[in-house]
Coordinates of C-alpha atoms in Angstrom, one line a residue:
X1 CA 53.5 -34.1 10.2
X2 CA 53.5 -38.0 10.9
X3 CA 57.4 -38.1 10.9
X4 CA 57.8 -35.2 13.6
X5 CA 55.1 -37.1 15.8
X6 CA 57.4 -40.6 15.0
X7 CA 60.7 -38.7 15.9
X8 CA 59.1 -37.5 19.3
X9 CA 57.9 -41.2 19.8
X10 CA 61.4 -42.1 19.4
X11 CA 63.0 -39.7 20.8
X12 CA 60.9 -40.3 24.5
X13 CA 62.4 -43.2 26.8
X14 CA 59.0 -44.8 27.0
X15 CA 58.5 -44.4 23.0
X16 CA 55.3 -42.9 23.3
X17 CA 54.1 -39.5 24.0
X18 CA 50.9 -38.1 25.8
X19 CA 47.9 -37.1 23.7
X20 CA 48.6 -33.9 24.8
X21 CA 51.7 -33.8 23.3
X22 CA 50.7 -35.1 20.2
X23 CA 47.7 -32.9 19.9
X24 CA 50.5 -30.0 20.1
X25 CA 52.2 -31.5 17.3
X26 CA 49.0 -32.4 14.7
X27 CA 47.4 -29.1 15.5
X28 CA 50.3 -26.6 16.1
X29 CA 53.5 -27.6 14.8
X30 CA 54.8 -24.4 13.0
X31 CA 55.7 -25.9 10.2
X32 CA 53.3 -29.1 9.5
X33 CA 50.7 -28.4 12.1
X34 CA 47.0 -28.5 10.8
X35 CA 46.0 -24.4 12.3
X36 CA 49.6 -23.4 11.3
X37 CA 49.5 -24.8 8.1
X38 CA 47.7 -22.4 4.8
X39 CA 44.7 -23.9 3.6
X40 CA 40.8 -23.1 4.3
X41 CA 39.4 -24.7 7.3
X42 CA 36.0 -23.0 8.1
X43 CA 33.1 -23.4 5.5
X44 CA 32.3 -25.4 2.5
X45 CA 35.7 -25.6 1.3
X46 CA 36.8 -26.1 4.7
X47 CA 36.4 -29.0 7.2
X48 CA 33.5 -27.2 9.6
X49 CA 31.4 -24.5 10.1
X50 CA 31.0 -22.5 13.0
X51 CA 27.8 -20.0 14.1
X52 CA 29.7 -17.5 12.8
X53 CA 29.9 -18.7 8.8
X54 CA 26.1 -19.1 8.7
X55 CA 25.4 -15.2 8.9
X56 CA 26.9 -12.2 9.7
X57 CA 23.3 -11.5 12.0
X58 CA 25.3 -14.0 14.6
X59 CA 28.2 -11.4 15.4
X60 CA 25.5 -8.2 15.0
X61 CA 24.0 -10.1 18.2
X62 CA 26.9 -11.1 20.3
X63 CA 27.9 -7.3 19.6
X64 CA 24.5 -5.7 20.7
X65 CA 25.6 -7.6 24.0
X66 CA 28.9 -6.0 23.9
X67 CA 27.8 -2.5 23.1
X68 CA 25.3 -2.4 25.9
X69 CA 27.9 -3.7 28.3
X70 CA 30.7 -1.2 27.4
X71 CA 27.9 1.7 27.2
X72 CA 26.8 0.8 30.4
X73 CA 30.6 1.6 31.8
X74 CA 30.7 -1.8 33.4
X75 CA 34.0 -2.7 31.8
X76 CA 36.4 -0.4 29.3
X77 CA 35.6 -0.6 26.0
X78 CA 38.4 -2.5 25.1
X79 CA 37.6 -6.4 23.3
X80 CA 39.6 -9.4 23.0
X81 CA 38.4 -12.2 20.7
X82 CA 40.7 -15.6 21.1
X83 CA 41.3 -17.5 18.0
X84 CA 40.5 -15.2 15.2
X85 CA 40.0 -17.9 12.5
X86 CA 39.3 -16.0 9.1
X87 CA 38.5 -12.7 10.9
X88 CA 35.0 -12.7 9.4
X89 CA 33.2 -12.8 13.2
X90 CA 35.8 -9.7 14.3
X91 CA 34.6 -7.3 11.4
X92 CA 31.3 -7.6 11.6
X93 CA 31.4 -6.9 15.5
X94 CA 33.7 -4.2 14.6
X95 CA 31.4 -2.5 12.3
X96 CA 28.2 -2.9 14.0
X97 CA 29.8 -1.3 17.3
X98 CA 31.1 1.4 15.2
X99 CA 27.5 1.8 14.0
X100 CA 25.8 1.5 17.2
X101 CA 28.1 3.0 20.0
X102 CA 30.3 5.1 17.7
X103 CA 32.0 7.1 20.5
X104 CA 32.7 4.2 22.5
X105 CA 34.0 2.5 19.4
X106 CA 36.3 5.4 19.1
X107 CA 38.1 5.5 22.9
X108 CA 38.4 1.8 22.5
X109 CA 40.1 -1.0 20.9
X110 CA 39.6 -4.6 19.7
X111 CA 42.4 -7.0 19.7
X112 CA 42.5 -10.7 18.0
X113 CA 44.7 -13.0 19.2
X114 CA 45.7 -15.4 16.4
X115 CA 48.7 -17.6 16.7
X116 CA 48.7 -19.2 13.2
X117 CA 50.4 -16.8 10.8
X118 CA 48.2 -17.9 7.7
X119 CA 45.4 -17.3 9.8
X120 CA 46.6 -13.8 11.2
X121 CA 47.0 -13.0 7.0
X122 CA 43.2 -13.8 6.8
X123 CA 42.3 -11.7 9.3
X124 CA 44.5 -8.5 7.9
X125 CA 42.5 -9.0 4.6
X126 CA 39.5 -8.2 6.4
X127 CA 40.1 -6.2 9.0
X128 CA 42.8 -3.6 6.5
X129 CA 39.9 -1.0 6.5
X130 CA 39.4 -1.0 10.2
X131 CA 40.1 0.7 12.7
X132 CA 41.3 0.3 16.2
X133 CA 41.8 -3.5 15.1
X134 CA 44.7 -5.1 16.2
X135 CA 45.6 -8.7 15.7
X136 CA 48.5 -10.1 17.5
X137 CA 50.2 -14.1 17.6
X138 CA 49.8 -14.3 21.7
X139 CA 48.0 -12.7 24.5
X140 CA 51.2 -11.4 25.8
X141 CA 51.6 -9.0 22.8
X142 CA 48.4 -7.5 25.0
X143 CA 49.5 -8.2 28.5
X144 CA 52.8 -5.8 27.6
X145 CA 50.1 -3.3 26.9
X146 CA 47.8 -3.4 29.7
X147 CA 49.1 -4.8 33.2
X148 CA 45.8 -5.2 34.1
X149 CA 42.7 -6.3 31.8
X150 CA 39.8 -4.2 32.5
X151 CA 36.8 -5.2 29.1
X152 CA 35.4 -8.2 27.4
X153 CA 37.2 -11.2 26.8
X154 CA 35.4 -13.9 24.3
X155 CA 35.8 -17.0 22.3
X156 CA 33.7 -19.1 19.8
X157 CA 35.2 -22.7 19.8
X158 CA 38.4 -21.7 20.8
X159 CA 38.6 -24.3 23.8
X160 CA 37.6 -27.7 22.4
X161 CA 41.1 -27.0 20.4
X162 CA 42.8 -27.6 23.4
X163 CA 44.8 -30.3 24.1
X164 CA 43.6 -32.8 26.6
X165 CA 45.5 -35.8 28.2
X166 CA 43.6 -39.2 27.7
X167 CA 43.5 -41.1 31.2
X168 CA 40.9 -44.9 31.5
X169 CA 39.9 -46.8 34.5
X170 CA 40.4 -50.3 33.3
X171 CA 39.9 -53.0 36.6
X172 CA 39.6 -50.4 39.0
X173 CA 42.7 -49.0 38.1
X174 CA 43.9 -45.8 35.9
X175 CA 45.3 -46.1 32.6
X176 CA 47.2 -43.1 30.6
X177 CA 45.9 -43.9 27.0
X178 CA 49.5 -42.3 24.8
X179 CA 50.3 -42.8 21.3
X180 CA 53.0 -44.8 20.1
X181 CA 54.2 -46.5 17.0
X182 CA 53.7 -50.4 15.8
X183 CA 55.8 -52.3 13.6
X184 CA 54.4 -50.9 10.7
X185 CA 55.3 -47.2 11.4
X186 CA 51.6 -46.5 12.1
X187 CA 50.7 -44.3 14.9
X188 CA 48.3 -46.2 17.7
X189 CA 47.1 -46.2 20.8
X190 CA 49.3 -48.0 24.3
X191 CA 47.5 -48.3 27.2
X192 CA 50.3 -47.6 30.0
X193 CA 50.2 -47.1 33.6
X194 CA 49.0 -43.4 35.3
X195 CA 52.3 -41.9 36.6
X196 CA 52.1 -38.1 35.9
X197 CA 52.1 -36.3 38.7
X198 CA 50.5 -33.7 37.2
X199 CA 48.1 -35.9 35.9
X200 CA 47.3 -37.6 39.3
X201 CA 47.2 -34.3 41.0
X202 CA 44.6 -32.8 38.6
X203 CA 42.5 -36.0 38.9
X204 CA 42.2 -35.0 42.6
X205 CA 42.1 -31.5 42.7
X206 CA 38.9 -32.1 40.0
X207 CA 37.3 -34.8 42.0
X208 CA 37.3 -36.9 38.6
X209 CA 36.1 -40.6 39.3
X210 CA 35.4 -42.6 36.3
X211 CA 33.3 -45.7 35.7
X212 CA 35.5 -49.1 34.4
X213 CA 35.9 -48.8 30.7
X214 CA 35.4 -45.3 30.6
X215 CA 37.7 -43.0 28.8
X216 CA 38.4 -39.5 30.0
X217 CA 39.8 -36.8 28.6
X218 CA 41.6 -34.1 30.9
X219 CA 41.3 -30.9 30.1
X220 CA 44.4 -29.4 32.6
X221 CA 45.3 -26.7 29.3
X222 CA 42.2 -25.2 29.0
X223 CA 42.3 -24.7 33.4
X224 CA 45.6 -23.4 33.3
X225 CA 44.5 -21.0 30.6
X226 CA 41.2 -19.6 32.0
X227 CA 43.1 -19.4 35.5
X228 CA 46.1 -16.8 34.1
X229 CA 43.3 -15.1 32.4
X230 CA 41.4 -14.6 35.8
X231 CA 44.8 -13.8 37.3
X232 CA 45.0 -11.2 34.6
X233 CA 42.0 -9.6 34.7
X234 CA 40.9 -6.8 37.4
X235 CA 37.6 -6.1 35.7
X236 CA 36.3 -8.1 32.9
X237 CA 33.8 -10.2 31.5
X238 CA 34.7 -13.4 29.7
X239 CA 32.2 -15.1 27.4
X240 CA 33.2 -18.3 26.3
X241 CA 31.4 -20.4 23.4
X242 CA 31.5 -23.8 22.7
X243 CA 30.4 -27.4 22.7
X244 CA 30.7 -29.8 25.5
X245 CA 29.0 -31.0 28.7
X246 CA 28.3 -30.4 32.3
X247 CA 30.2 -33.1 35.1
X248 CA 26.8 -35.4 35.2
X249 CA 26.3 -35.5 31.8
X250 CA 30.4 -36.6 31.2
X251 CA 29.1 -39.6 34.0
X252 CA 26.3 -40.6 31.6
X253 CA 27.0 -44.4 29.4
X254 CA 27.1 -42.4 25.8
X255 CA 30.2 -40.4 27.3
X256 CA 31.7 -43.3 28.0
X257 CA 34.7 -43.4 24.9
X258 CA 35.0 -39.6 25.8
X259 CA 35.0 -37.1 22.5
X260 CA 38.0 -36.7 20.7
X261 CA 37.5 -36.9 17.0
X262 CA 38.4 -35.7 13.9
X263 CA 36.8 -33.3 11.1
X264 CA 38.3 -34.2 7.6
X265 CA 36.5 -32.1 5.0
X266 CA 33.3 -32.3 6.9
X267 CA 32.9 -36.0 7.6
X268 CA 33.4 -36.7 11.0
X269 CA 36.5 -39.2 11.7
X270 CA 36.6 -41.1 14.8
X271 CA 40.0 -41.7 15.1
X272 CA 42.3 -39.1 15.9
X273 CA 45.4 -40.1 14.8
X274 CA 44.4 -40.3 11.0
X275 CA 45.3 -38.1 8.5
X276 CA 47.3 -36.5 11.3
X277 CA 48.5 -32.8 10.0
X278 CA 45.4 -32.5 7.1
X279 CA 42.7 -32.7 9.5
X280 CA 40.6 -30.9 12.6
X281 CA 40.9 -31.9 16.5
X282 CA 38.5 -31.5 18.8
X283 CA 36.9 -32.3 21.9
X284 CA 33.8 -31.1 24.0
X285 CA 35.1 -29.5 27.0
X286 CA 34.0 -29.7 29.9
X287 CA 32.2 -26.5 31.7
X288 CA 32.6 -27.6 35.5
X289 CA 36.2 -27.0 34.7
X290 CA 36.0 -24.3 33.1
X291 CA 34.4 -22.6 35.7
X292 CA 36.2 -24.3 38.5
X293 CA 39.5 -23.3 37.1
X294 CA 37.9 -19.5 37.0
X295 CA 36.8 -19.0 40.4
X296 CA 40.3 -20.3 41.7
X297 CA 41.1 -17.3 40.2
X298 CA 38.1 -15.1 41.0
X299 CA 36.5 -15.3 38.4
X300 CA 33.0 -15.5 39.7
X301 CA 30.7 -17.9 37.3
X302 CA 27.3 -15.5 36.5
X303 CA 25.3 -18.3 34.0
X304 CA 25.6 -20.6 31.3
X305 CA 22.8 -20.7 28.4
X306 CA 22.2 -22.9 25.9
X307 CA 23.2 -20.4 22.3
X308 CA 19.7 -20.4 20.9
X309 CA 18.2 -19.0 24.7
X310 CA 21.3 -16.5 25.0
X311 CA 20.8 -15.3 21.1
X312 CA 16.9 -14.7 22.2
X313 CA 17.5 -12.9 25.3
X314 CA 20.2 -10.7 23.4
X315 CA 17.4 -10.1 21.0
X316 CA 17.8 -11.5 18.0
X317 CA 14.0 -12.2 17.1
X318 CA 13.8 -8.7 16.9
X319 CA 16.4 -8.3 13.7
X320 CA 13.9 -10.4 11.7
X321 CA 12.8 -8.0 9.1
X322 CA 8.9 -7.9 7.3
X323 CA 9.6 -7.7 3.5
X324 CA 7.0 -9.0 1.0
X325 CA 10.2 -10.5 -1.8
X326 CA 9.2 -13.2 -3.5
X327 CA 13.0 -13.9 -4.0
X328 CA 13.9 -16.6 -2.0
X329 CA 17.7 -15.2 -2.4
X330 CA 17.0 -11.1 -1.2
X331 CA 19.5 -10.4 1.2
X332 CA 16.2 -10.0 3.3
X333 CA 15.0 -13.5 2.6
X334 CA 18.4 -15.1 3.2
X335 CA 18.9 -12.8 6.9
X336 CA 15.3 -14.1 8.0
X337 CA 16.1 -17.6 7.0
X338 CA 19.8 -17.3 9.2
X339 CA 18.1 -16.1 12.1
X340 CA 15.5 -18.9 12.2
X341 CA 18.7 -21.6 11.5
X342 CA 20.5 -20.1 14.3
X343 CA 17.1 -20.8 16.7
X344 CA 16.3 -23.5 15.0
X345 CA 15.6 -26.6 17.3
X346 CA 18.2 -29.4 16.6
X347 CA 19.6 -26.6 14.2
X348 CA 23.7 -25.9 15.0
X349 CA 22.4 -23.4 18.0
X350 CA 21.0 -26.3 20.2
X351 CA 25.1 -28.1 20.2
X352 CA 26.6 -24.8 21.9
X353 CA 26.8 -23.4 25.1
X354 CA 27.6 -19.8 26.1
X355 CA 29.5 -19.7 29.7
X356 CA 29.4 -16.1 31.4
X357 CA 32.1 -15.5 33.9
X358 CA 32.8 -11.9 35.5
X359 CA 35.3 -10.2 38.1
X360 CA 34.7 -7.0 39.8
X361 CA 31.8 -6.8 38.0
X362 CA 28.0 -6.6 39.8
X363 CA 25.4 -9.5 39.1
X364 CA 22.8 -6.9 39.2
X365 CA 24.6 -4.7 36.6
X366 CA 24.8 -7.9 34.1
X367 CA 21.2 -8.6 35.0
X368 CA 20.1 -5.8 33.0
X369 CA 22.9 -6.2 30.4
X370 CA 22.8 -9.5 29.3

């Protein structure tokens, strides 16, 4: 992987290339890339966990919020998860709206878009059983399908994947941070002057103003993404999960090197361009954007929770289960003790965020659905 990122540095006139750029490489390359690649990435043998590896009761609760949505008629009962990592998360929503709302289980259809063909081989293992399960490499496989979305549209750390340009106000003026090589072949940071026009014009369409010395990373992927989907969607709902912060909380002094890190076999790694092909990259994303870049396509924002309050109002308090096993390892036992991790203050519930966004769609119908 390092030697396609060198060739690209070579191969630019300024001998460096954007972080975006080279994010698309480390992550995505089709042959080297670290997603693209085979090889475990989520749980102990992996390099992180997400909600969805602690316990299957995380899925059974984002589904109960499903169900009631599609049995309410708001939207078709058609699904589509982004980013189907291993395809545990997709059968257990599967099966518990098959068990719950088994005739809207069978008019509908749940699709996982997947672009990493390891991945997509993952997800056929465990969805093979299922059915009405699709998994596909692009959303366009769907869009030839359906003109027009009309159901639920979700994601669980599917965002902070994204790549993200890396700009810094240095003296009052902006810097593009890129990555380049030194005379030892090793990829670093150069600090060169802001002349994207795309850049620049995002910067003002966003209202970004930085501090001096503080490093920002531009999220213009995830907007452009989130803004087809709105322009795709006639009725929907799109429930987005992830890490990250709100616009006054990106202006506080501990944001000020911005997020981009590594995850190399669960140890986090603070610079990004190490072990560059063999490891995770991510950054928090940033929510005003998200929903910004939604309404400008109608998306209208309905709330944002933190994951523990969203998993309690969809009710999952009321999925732990009385037993009297002594057995600390019962299936019973080890569902009580995942429930109370996943509300768990400080626990991996109180880093996520849950970001509701709807179109053609009425508030007071979601009030009494989600």
């Amino acid at each position: 992987m390092k030697r396609y990122i060198q060739e690209a540095i070579a191969n630019d006139p300024s001998t460096s290339i954007s972080y975006s750029t080279f994010m698309e490489l480390a992550l995505y390359h089709p042959d080297a890339g670290y997603y693209m690649k085979k090889g475990t990435k989520i749980g102990k043998e992996g390099d992180f966990y997400t909600s969805s590896s602690v316990s299957p009761i995380f899925a059974e609760t984002i589904a109960s919020v499903f169900v009631r949505i599609i049995d309410a008629e708001a939207v078709q009962p058609i699904i589509i998860e982004l980013g189907g990592g291993n395809g545990s998360f997709a059968k257990q929503v599967v099966e518990t709206w098959k068990k719950d709302s088994s005739s809207t289980y069978q008019k509908g259809h749940y699709f996982i878009v997947e672009t990493s063909p390891f991945h997509r081989s993952l997800i056929q293992e465990e969805i093979h059983t299922l059915e009405h399960v699709s998994v596909v490499s692009s959303l366009e496989e769907i869009k030839s399908l359906y003109p027009s979305f009309k159901g639920i549209i979700f994601s669980n750390e599917f965002f902070d994947a994204f790549p993200v340009d890396l700009i810094k106000r240095l003296d009052n003026d902006l810097k593009e941070i890129r990555v380049t090589t030194n005379d030892n072949e090793e990829l670093v940071d150069t600090l060169c002057p802001l002349q994207s026009k795309n850049l620049l014009q995002f910067i003002d369409e966003y209202g970004i103003t930085l501090s001096d010395g503080q490093t920002y990373e531009v999220p213009s992927a995830m907007c452009s993404f989130i803004r087809t989907l709105g322009d795709w969607i006639e009725e929907g709902i799109v429930l987005t999960i992830d890490y990250g912060y709100r616009d006054e909380e990106w202006s506080l002094p501990f944001h000020k090197d911005g997020s981009l890190r590594g995850y190399y076999k669960h140890q986090l790694i603070k610079n990004p361009l190490q072990n560059v092909g063999e490891m995770d990259l991510t950054t928090h994303i940033h929510f005003d954007k998200l929903i910004k870049a939604g309404k400008q396509s109608q998306l209208d924002f309905y709330g944002m929770y933190r994951q523990d309050e969203f998993l309690l109002k969809a009710g999952l308090l009321g999925k732990l289960q009385e037993h009297d096993h002594r057995d600390p390892f019962s299936e019973t036992s080890k569902r009580n003790r995942a429930i109370r991790s996943l509300l768990l203050q400080g626990g991996i519930s109180s880093s996520f965020h849950i970001v509701v966004q709807s179109k053609g769609v009425q508030k007071e119908q979601l009030d009494s659905l989600i």
